[in-house]
Amino acid sequence: MSKTNDDGTIPITVEFSGGLEMLFSNERKLSLAIPAKDETGNGSNIAYLVRHLCDKVMKDPRKELFVLDGTVRPGILVLINEADWELEGEDKYEIQEGDNILFVSTLHGG
Amino acid sequence: MPPNPCASCKTNRALILRPKDHSKLCKGCFIDVFEAEIHHTITANKLFYRGEKIAIGASGGKDSTVLASVLKTLNERYDYGVELILLSIDEGIKGYRDDSLETVKRNAQQYNMPLTILGYDELYGWTMDQVVEQVGKKGNCTYCGVFRRQALDRGAARLGVKHVVTGHNADDVAETVLMNLLRADLPRLSRTTSIVTSTPSASLDPNSHTNIKRSKPLKYAYEKEIVLYAHHKNLDYFSTECIYSPEAFRGSARALIKNLERIRPSAILDVVRSGEDMAKLVPGSDEGCGGACGNAVPAGEEEEGGCGSANGRTAGGDMANMEQHLAQNEAAAENGLEVEITSRHINDTHDSSVPLPAGKKGKKNKGPSSTQRKTTKQVMGQCKRCGYLSSQDICKACVLLEGLNKNRPKNKIEVGYEDGQETEKELNSVTNGLNKLHVEGG
């Protein structure tokens, strides 16, 4: 079980690179406290984090450059503590305290 | 043992799931196998020879940065004995290329490689910003693509380098295969799937920019793995999008590829391999056997690239379109639009061996009305203005420049468009940029 703060949130680090930072006010690294439980009372997972980022963090209106059909847009890699999210259960991975979640776009050129 | 052990060393935690075979690898094993595969591509295709001087088309983006890093590593590890230099093209797009060129400059120091930056303004008398100001955003990628391809060749020739490597990856090639399928352009599909292309010699001068070989050592490397390699090796690269119009058609092909990858990761390499197999079946193309015969190196002139999102990975995507365009209608070239490729084309593929009676075939000579791709390719000559390899009397870049220069006086009264001296030169000679080219080309 992840350790939660008194206010029911867990601290994590979220990073953006490969051009994605442009969608997040050019912030490459965010320290966030996200709710430990999602809307249905289950532990917050990556799918929840992505919704949270879209709704609460991202100011850029071009949400479709980050999320497509309810999941992270194909071509964007997600690394959970450096590991490919496909090794960790993809968007069902339950977020733990202190996790580092990195979103890297492969879609941008140079 | 960690919960997800590396399939190779069985010791460390797996961090990478390889798209091509679903193997789970740790960071160290992944870096090793990625490099080993590029080494295999280089040796199996005999891309380099000892003593060769090789220019890396460097944009500062992920592909060319990884290419530079890997080639440096392999050259030292396996003693290729090649000399590596960086060649960057500055299209003259403010707020786009400026920052990425700074990255290339850092790369030059990090990899201890000499760097040459060549600008469109220097080569053609026009920056892309000025081109866009004149022609608008629509179609400007055509100019950029045509200019860039020549620019890399010219830069290489100036440096006495006869081989340019670019960072085209498997995803790029798969995209191009799909695009050519969707345009019913098998001859070009055949050329663009080739790992080595060369600009056929149109000049006796061995140092001419018409004798430049191109290759894509990352052709079988997934974009995903390139990004992961850059990430895990902490490489310094720059990500941005060209501020001008994205290529809608390529963008759709790219989205399709990425969607397929999510469902079946091996699809990307499968498309590349299918492209290679189809290339072998293309009848009547120069390379007949699709490059399988070994000594047949497809002409690079019409190599497919993308739009200007990375000069290392794009070569002149709209170039073949231009080729046809110019052949059909020089005026249309100025608009640089996508070309509808029709049944005329299919006839072309049989053209060199089977004379078809159909009127659609067009004439055999290489006049401006000729639509014969194959025919034009077989009569490669030099552009009468700049000396660049061309199937026409005047090469594509020169035709585009002529259109630009003719229209430039219209803009001369706009304050700050150009400095006075330059405008005057342009007014005096619409071929200003071309004269420059000629001097440089000579």
XYZ file of C-alpha atoms in Angstrom:
552
model
C 0.000 0.000 0.000
C 1.222 3.420 -0.776
C 1.796 5.783 2.037
C -0.549 8.696 1.865
C -0.296 12.194 3.178
C -2.699 13.378 5.847
C -4.838 15.038 3.214
C -5.256 11.788 1.292
C -2.730 12.600 -1.416
C 0.472 10.900 -2.503
C 3.554 12.808 -3.626
C 4.957 11.906 -7.030
C 7.174 13.373 -9.714
C 5.934 13.773 -13.265
C 8.306 14.616 -16.109
C 7.749 15.562 -19.727
C 10.229 15.440 -22.577
C 10.603 14.975 -26.284
C 8.520 18.086 -26.922
C 5.639 17.245 -24.569
C 6.830 19.871 -22.124
C 5.491 22.405 -24.603
C 1.977 21.312 -23.683
C 2.712 21.835 -20.007
C 3.879 25.445 -19.951
C 7.415 24.289 -20.766
C 7.710 22.604 -17.384
C 9.872 19.529 -17.691
C 9.464 18.341 -14.130
C 6.497 18.656 -11.794
C 6.202 17.647 -8.178
C 2.586 16.739 -7.664
C 0.388 15.514 -4.866
C -2.363 13.450 -6.393
C -5.339 11.933 -4.594
C -4.519 8.436 -3.365
C -7.931 7.197 -4.478
C -9.656 7.802 -7.775
C -13.310 8.736 -8.297
C -14.478 5.223 -7.544
C -12.405 4.802 -4.411
C -9.761 2.583 -5.977
C -6.077 3.355 -5.770
C -5.100 5.997 -8.294
C -3.537 4.506 -11.386
C -1.866 5.929 -14.492
C -5.208 6.319 -16.255
C -6.334 8.478 -13.357
C -3.089 10.454 -13.413
C -3.544 11.175 -17.104
C -7.075 12.454 -16.469
C -5.790 14.474 -13.547
C -3.044 16.020 -15.709
C -5.538 16.916 -18.424
C -8.127 18.378 -16.075
C -6.020 20.021 -13.417
C -2.529 20.635 -14.755
C -2.510 21.112 -18.507
C -3.357 24.625 -19.597
C -2.792 24.058 -23.293
C -6.122 23.421 -25.024
C -4.638 20.834 -27.379
C -5.475 17.853 -25.160
C -5.543 15.565 -28.193
C -1.766 15.919 -28.489
C -1.476 14.133 -25.156
C -4.553 11.942 -24.917
C -6.361 10.146 -27.704
C -9.354 7.846 -27.298
C -9.112 8.005 -23.528
C -5.504 6.915 -23.272
C -2.044 8.304 -23.799
C -1.640 9.119 -27.446
C 0.213 6.443 -29.447
C 3.775 7.601 -30.007
C 4.129 8.890 -26.469
C 6.225 6.628 -24.249
C 5.436 6.315 -20.580
C 8.210 5.329 -18.202
C 7.306 4.387 -14.641
C 10.427 4.700 -12.511
C 12.439 4.342 -15.739
C 10.604 1.194 -16.806
C 8.419 1.004 -19.899
C 4.823 1.166 -18.668
C 4.072 -1.940 -20.734
C 6.149 -3.854 -18.201
C 4.155 -2.391 -15.332
C 0.571 -2.895 -16.410
C 0.232 0.212 -18.564
C -2.490 2.591 -17.423
C -3.679 0.170 -14.742
C -0.454 0.543 -12.787
C -1.326 1.760 -9.305
C 0.728 4.778 -8.398
C 2.950 4.543 -5.330
C 4.405 7.249 -3.186
C 7.496 8.832 -4.697
C 6.959 7.338 -8.142
C 8.560 9.042 -11.080
C 6.360 9.029 -14.159
C 7.975 10.221 -17.369
C 6.074 10.987 -20.565
C 8.292 11.161 -23.657
C 7.024 12.051 -27.072
C 8.585 10.262 -30.027
C 6.472 12.286 -32.401
C 8.539 15.415 -32.576
C 11.299 16.019 -34.987
C 14.436 17.931 -34.448
C 15.936 -11.461 -8.432
C 13.868 -8.431 -9.394
C 10.231 -9.033 -10.317
C 10.927 -8.392 -13.980
C 14.399 -9.739 -14.695
C 16.279 -8.878 -17.875
C 15.956 -11.645 -20.462
C 19.595 -11.296 -21.338
C 21.615 -10.924 -18.140
C 18.895 -12.373 -15.859
C 20.231 -10.117 -13.144
C 19.030 -6.576 -13.502
C 15.509 -5.267 -13.569
C 14.055 -5.110 -17.080
C 13.200 -1.562 -18.097
C 12.664 -1.945 -21.809
C 10.158 -4.013 -23.736
C 11.538 -4.321 -27.231
C 8.913 -3.672 -29.887
C 10.425 -6.041 -32.425
C 10.449 -9.217 -30.347
C 8.815 -8.380 -27.002
C 12.006 -9.186 -25.143
C 12.449 -7.534 -21.770
C 15.849 -6.008 -21.222
C 17.658 -4.015 -18.590
C 19.227 -0.701 -19.454
C 22.744 -2.000 -20.030
C 21.692 -4.973 -22.157
C 19.360 -2.772 -24.187
C 22.111 -0.291 -24.989
C 24.410 -3.167 -25.953
C 21.914 -4.854 -28.236
C 20.812 -1.571 -29.832
C 24.403 -0.745 -30.724
C 25.103 -4.293 -31.865
C 22.176 -4.168 -34.257
C 23.304 -0.887 -35.808
C 26.758 -2.414 -36.162
C 25.189 -5.388 -37.883
C 23.257 -3.104 -40.260
C 26.470 -1.255 -41.117
C 28.585 -4.340 -41.696
C 25.934 -6.484 -43.401
C 25.256 -3.709 -45.897
C 28.909 -2.684 -46.147
C 27.917 0.916 -45.596
C 31.398 2.200 -44.729
C 34.949 1.500 -45.775
C 38.137 2.181 -43.881
C 39.432 5.687 -44.389
C 36.055 6.995 -45.526
C 35.062 10.476 -44.486
C 31.427 10.567 -43.485
C 29.174 13.535 -42.839
C 26.310 13.028 -40.409
C 23.297 15.108 -41.387
C 22.707 16.597 -37.946
C 19.626 18.484 -36.874
C 19.987 18.337 -33.115
C 16.933 16.094 -33.004
C 16.751 12.642 -31.452
C 17.512 10.639 -34.585
C 20.616 12.422 -35.750
C 21.882 12.834 -32.198
C 21.546 9.107 -31.557
C 23.129 8.404 -34.937
C 26.134 10.566 -34.099
C 26.508 9.012 -30.671
C 26.187 5.431 -31.896
C 28.513 5.927 -34.864
C 31.158 7.453 -32.634
C 30.834 4.546 -30.203
C 30.953 1.900 -32.937
C 33.777 3.547 -34.835
C 35.868 3.367 -31.692
C 34.681 -0.035 -30.547
C 35.016 -1.861 -33.850
C 37.715 0.308 -35.383
C 35.850 1.171 -38.590
C 38.575 3.651 -39.321
C 36.125 6.241 -40.615
C 36.260 9.969 -40.042
C 32.994 11.424 -38.783
C 31.910 15.023 -39.123
C 28.645 16.847 -38.492
C 26.846 18.743 -41.221
C 23.859 20.898 -40.359
C 21.570 22.826 -42.594
C 20.086 26.078 -41.379
C 16.842 26.596 -43.239
C 16.520 30.062 -41.808
C 13.403 29.559 -39.697
C 13.526 31.837 -36.689
C 12.468 30.255 -33.434
C 12.813 26.756 -34.840
C 16.250 26.038 -36.147
C 18.076 28.493 -33.917
C 17.632 26.391 -30.814
C 18.297 23.072 -32.465
C 21.518 24.403 -33.978
C 22.652 25.260 -30.471
C 22.108 21.598 -29.630
C 24.189 20.540 -32.628
C 26.967 22.852 -31.482
C 26.956 21.162 -28.083
C 26.912 17.746 -29.778
C 29.983 18.743 -31.778
C 31.821 19.338 -28.517
C 30.389 16.298 -26.761
C 31.374 13.985 -29.602
C 34.494 15.865 -30.569
C 33.428 16.106 -34.195
C 33.938 19.090 -36.479
C 30.694 20.846 -37.396
C 29.729 22.745 -40.516
C 26.527 24.751 -40.671
C 25.297 25.775 -44.091
C 22.431 28.210 -44.502
C 19.768 28.421 -47.174
C 20.460 32.144 -47.364
C 24.085 31.437 -48.142
C 23.225 28.805 -50.736
C 20.112 30.171 -52.318
C 19.789 33.793 -51.290
C 16.568 32.942 -49.460
C 15.781 31.877 -45.947
C 12.676 29.758 -45.411
C 11.146 32.644 -43.500
C 11.473 34.748 -46.637
C 10.162 31.945 -48.833
C 7.107 31.583 -46.627
C 6.583 35.309 -46.639
C 6.380 35.073 -50.386
C 4.640 31.784 -51.137
C 2.624 31.357 -47.955
C 2.595 28.382 -45.656
C 0.940 26.086 -48.118
C 3.470 24.247 -50.195
C 6.503 25.740 -48.535
C 7.637 22.264 -47.446
C 8.332 21.554 -51.093
C 10.821 24.368 -51.313
C 12.376 23.333 -48.052
C 12.705 19.693 -49.117
C 14.162 20.473 -52.534
C 16.600 22.971 -51.093
C 17.636 20.746 -48.226
C 18.583 17.776 -50.285
C 20.887 19.829 -52.450
C 22.173 21.639 -49.401
C 23.417 18.439 -47.744
C 25.073 17.322 -50.979
C 26.649 20.718 -51.505
C 27.820 20.899 -47.933
C 29.348 17.435 -48.244
C 31.073 18.295 -51.510
C 32.456 21.470 -50.000
C 33.940 19.437 -47.175
C 35.357 16.863 -49.547
C 33.000 14.219 -48.161
C 31.365 11.714 -50.451
C 29.051 9.991 -48.033
C 26.235 11.522 -46.008
C 24.427 9.453 -43.379
C 20.994 10.495 -42.182
C 18.945 9.516 -39.158
C 15.970 8.014 -40.984
C 14.565 5.296 -38.738
C 12.277 2.295 -39.263
C 9.180 4.346 -38.483
C 10.172 6.922 -41.105
C 10.721 4.231 -43.715
C 7.441 2.491 -42.834
C 5.624 5.794 -43.175
C 7.175 6.367 -46.543
C 6.294 2.871 -47.719
C 2.678 3.471 -46.725
C 2.587 6.878 -48.351
C 3.911 5.520 -51.613
C 1.454 2.648 -51.498
C -1.358 5.098 -50.933
C -0.155 7.157 -53.877
C 0.305 4.103 -56.082
C 3.915 5.034 -56.529
C 5.774 1.737 -56.508
C 8.828 3.023 -58.371
C 9.488 5.529 -55.640
C 8.632 3.002 -52.983
C 11.347 0.868 -54.471
C 13.937 3.625 -54.315
C 13.103 4.853 -50.877
C 13.259 1.481 -49.164
C 16.885 1.154 -50.154
C 19.383 1.610 -47.359
C 21.898 3.243 -49.697
C 21.064 5.723 -52.390
C 23.457 7.701 -54.450
C 23.292 10.659 -56.663
C 24.504 9.215 -59.950
C 27.555 10.848 -61.309
C 26.678 13.585 -63.713
C 30.059 15.168 -63.584
C 33.546 13.991 -64.335
C 34.803 16.022 -61.434
C 35.257 13.552 -58.579
C 34.673 16.357 -56.087
C 31.385 17.363 -57.613
C 28.346 17.470 -55.372
C 26.683 15.096 -57.787
C 28.679 12.132 -56.514
C 27.367 11.899 -53.000
C 26.295 8.614 -51.433
C 23.494 8.598 -48.876
C 22.758 5.921 -46.326
C 20.466 5.302 -43.371
C 22.205 3.239 -40.676
C 19.141 3.522 -38.405
C 16.799 2.145 -41.048
C 15.899 -0.886 -38.919
C 15.828 0.936 -35.599
C 12.465 1.694 -34.040
C 11.788 5.301 -33.202
C 10.757 4.114 -29.761
C 14.152 2.526 -29.192
C 15.952 5.561 -30.525
C 14.139 7.727 -27.983
C 14.800 5.206 -25.208
C 18.459 4.981 -26.172
C 18.733 8.772 -26.052
C 16.945 8.786 -22.709
C 18.950 6.039 -21.055
C 22.239 7.418 -22.342
C 21.259 10.934 -21.314
C 21.912 12.295 -24.774
C 21.418 15.977 -25.355
C 18.814 16.431 -28.065
C 16.270 19.002 -29.002
C 12.606 18.447 -29.736
C 10.499 20.854 -31.626
C 8.086 21.049 -34.463
C 8.606 23.080 -37.566
C 6.532 26.206 -37.113
C 5.343 26.020 -40.688
C 2.731 23.731 -42.127
C 2.967 20.102 -41.170
C 2.552 17.620 -43.957
C -0.972 16.381 -43.513
C -0.517 13.243 -45.561
C 2.643 12.158 -43.802
C 1.055 13.043 -40.494
C -1.796 10.654 -41.174
C 0.570 7.898 -42.239
C 2.540 8.503 -39.054
C -0.553 8.312 -36.865
C -1.547 5.076 -38.567
C 1.887 3.579 -37.948
C 1.844 4.594 -34.299
C -1.634 3.163 -33.816
C -0.567 -0.106 -35.403
C 2.506 -0.201 -33.197
C 0.345 -0.025 -30.091
C -1.594 -3.074 -31.227
C 1.203 -5.033 -32.866
C 4.659 -3.557 -32.351
C 6.306 -5.695 -35.000
C 4.093 -4.052 -37.638
C 6.610 -1.287 -38.244
C 9.483 -3.552 -39.249
C 7.024 -5.737 -41.116
C 5.968 -2.771 -43.229
C 9.618 -1.959 -43.883
C 10.290 -5.558 -44.947
C 7.155 -5.627 -47.079
C 8.379 -2.451 -48.725
C 11.690 -4.099 -49.506
C 9.963 -7.165 -50.910
C 7.642 -5.068 -53.039
C 10.631 -3.102 -54.263
C 12.075 -6.308 -55.700
C 8.900 -6.804 -57.671
C 8.785 -3.360 -59.201
C 9.292 -3.933 -62.896
C 11.360 -1.685 -65.058
C 12.804 0.390 -62.290
C 16.448 1.301 -62.481
C 17.358 -0.973 -59.726
C 15.220 -3.718 -61.209
C 16.010 -6.084 -58.440
C 15.196 -3.515 -55.818
C 18.750 -3.353 -54.691
C 18.974 -7.071 -54.083
C 21.553 -7.465 -56.793
C 24.087 -5.763 -54.643
C 25.710 -3.482 -57.132
C 22.547 -1.689 -58.086
C 22.350 1.420 -56.006
C 19.184 3.376 -56.541
C 19.507 6.940 -57.577
C 19.092 9.183 -54.634
C 17.722 12.141 -56.465
C 14.169 11.297 -55.698
C 14.703 9.932 -52.272
C 11.730 10.285 -50.054
C 12.010 12.249 -46.900
C 9.611 14.066 -44.713
C 8.888 17.678 -44.246
C 11.295 19.913 -42.510
C 10.941 18.534 -39.055
C 14.477 17.279 -39.012
C 17.143 17.884 -41.520
C 18.922 14.766 -40.485
C 16.037 12.549 -41.224
C 14.478 14.175 -44.205
C 15.874 14.367 -47.608
C 13.435 15.938 -49.960
C 10.094 14.404 -49.434
C 8.290 16.399 -51.987
C 11.035 16.141 -54.440
C 9.580 13.379 -56.538
C 6.334 15.232 -56.566
C 8.200 18.191 -57.856
C 9.857 16.095 -60.476
C 6.528 15.176 -61.894
C 5.141 18.572 -61.432
C 7.825 20.276 -63.331
C 7.533 17.756 -66.045
C 3.855 18.326 -66.369
C 3.611 21.949 -65.729
C 6.332 24.267 -64.686
C 3.916 26.825 -63.459
C 2.416 24.409 -61.009
C 5.807 23.973 -59.453
C 5.601 27.369 -57.924
C 2.675 26.284 -55.872
C 4.458 23.113 -54.825
C 1.383 21.030 -54.324
C 0.897 17.372 -53.799
C 0.554 15.619 -57.083
C -2.190 13.315 -58.083
C -0.474 10.261 -59.401
C -2.545 8.603 -62.029
C -2.524 5.623 -64.288
C 0.068 7.354 -66.374
C 2.384 6.380 -63.662
C 1.603 2.729 -63.750
C 2.442 2.750 -67.403
C 5.720 4.296 -66.483
C 6.772 1.333 -64.529
C 6.700 -0.829 -67.605
C 8.051 1.872 -69.723
C 11.651 0.983 -70.266
C 11.047 -2.482 -71.572
C 7.502 -2.696 -72.848
C 6.409 -0.070 -75.318
C 2.770 0.600 -74.631
C 0.624 1.995 -77.321
C -1.475 4.067 -74.985
C -1.487 7.761 -75.573
C -1.028 8.375 -71.893
C 2.582 7.510 -72.084
C 3.731 10.878 -73.219
C 6.817 11.491 -75.235
C 10.100 9.776 -74.896
C 12.174 12.896 -75.021
C 12.818 14.924 -71.965
C 11.022 18.045 -72.977
C 8.998 19.910 -70.416
C 5.879 18.052 -71.425
C 7.417 14.670 -70.806
C 5.940 12.702 -67.975
C 8.365 9.833 -68.175
C 9.869 9.259 -64.812
C 12.017 6.412 -65.999
C 13.025 8.182 -69.131
C 14.036 11.277 -67.290
C 16.028 9.264 -64.838
C 17.972 7.648 -67.601
C 19.012 10.957 -69.068
C 20.334 12.446 -65.897
C 22.418 15.435 -66.731
C 23.477 18.568 -65.046
C 21.403 21.623 -64.422
C 22.454 24.261 -66.908
C 22.354 26.921 -64.238
C 23.930 25.442 -61.159
C 25.433 22.187 -62.325
C 23.427 20.062 -59.916
C 22.290 16.667 -61.036
C 19.005 17.013 -62.855
C 16.850 15.159 -65.280
C 15.692 18.473 -66.661
C 17.664 21.246 -68.261
C 17.119 23.302 -65.171
C 17.026 21.551 -61.806
C 14.112 21.786 -59.420
C 15.849 24.126 -57.032
C 16.689 26.531 -59.828
C 13.136 26.485 -61.149
C 11.801 27.169 -57.675
C 14.357 29.915 -57.189
C 13.506 31.475 -60.495
C 9.880 31.651 -59.461
C 10.837 33.147 -56.136
C 13.238 35.660 -57.601
C 10.846 36.761 -60.311
C 8.325 37.636 -57.693
C 10.719 39.235 -55.304
C 10.562 42.765 -56.802
C 6.907 42.827 -55.886
C 7.992 42.909 -52.299
C 10.782 45.394 -52.598
C 8.804 48.309 -51.291
C 8.049 46.492 -48.097
C 10.195 48.071 -45.469
C 12.583 45.729 -43.793
C 11.933 42.824 -46.080
C 15.512 42.713 -47.210
C 18.346 45.060 -46.806
C 18.593 47.522 -49.651
C 21.706 46.155 -51.178
C 20.391 42.663 -51.388
C 17.129 43.806 -52.925
C 18.980 45.718 -55.539
C 21.051 42.720 -56.414
C 17.924 40.689 -56.724
C 16.390 43.263 -58.994
C 19.406 43.296 -61.198
C 19.448 39.614 -61.600
C 16.674 37.230 -60.892
C 19.211 34.467 -60.815
C 21.225 35.939 -58.052
C 21.067 32.883 -55.873
C 21.799 30.688 -58.834
C 24.949 32.529 -59.696
C 26.094 31.963 -56.180
C 25.332 28.332 -56.560
C 27.282 28.156 -59.719
C 30.325 29.628 -58.117
C 30.071 27.293 -55.193
C 29.291 24.340 -57.354
C 32.343 24.992 -59.487
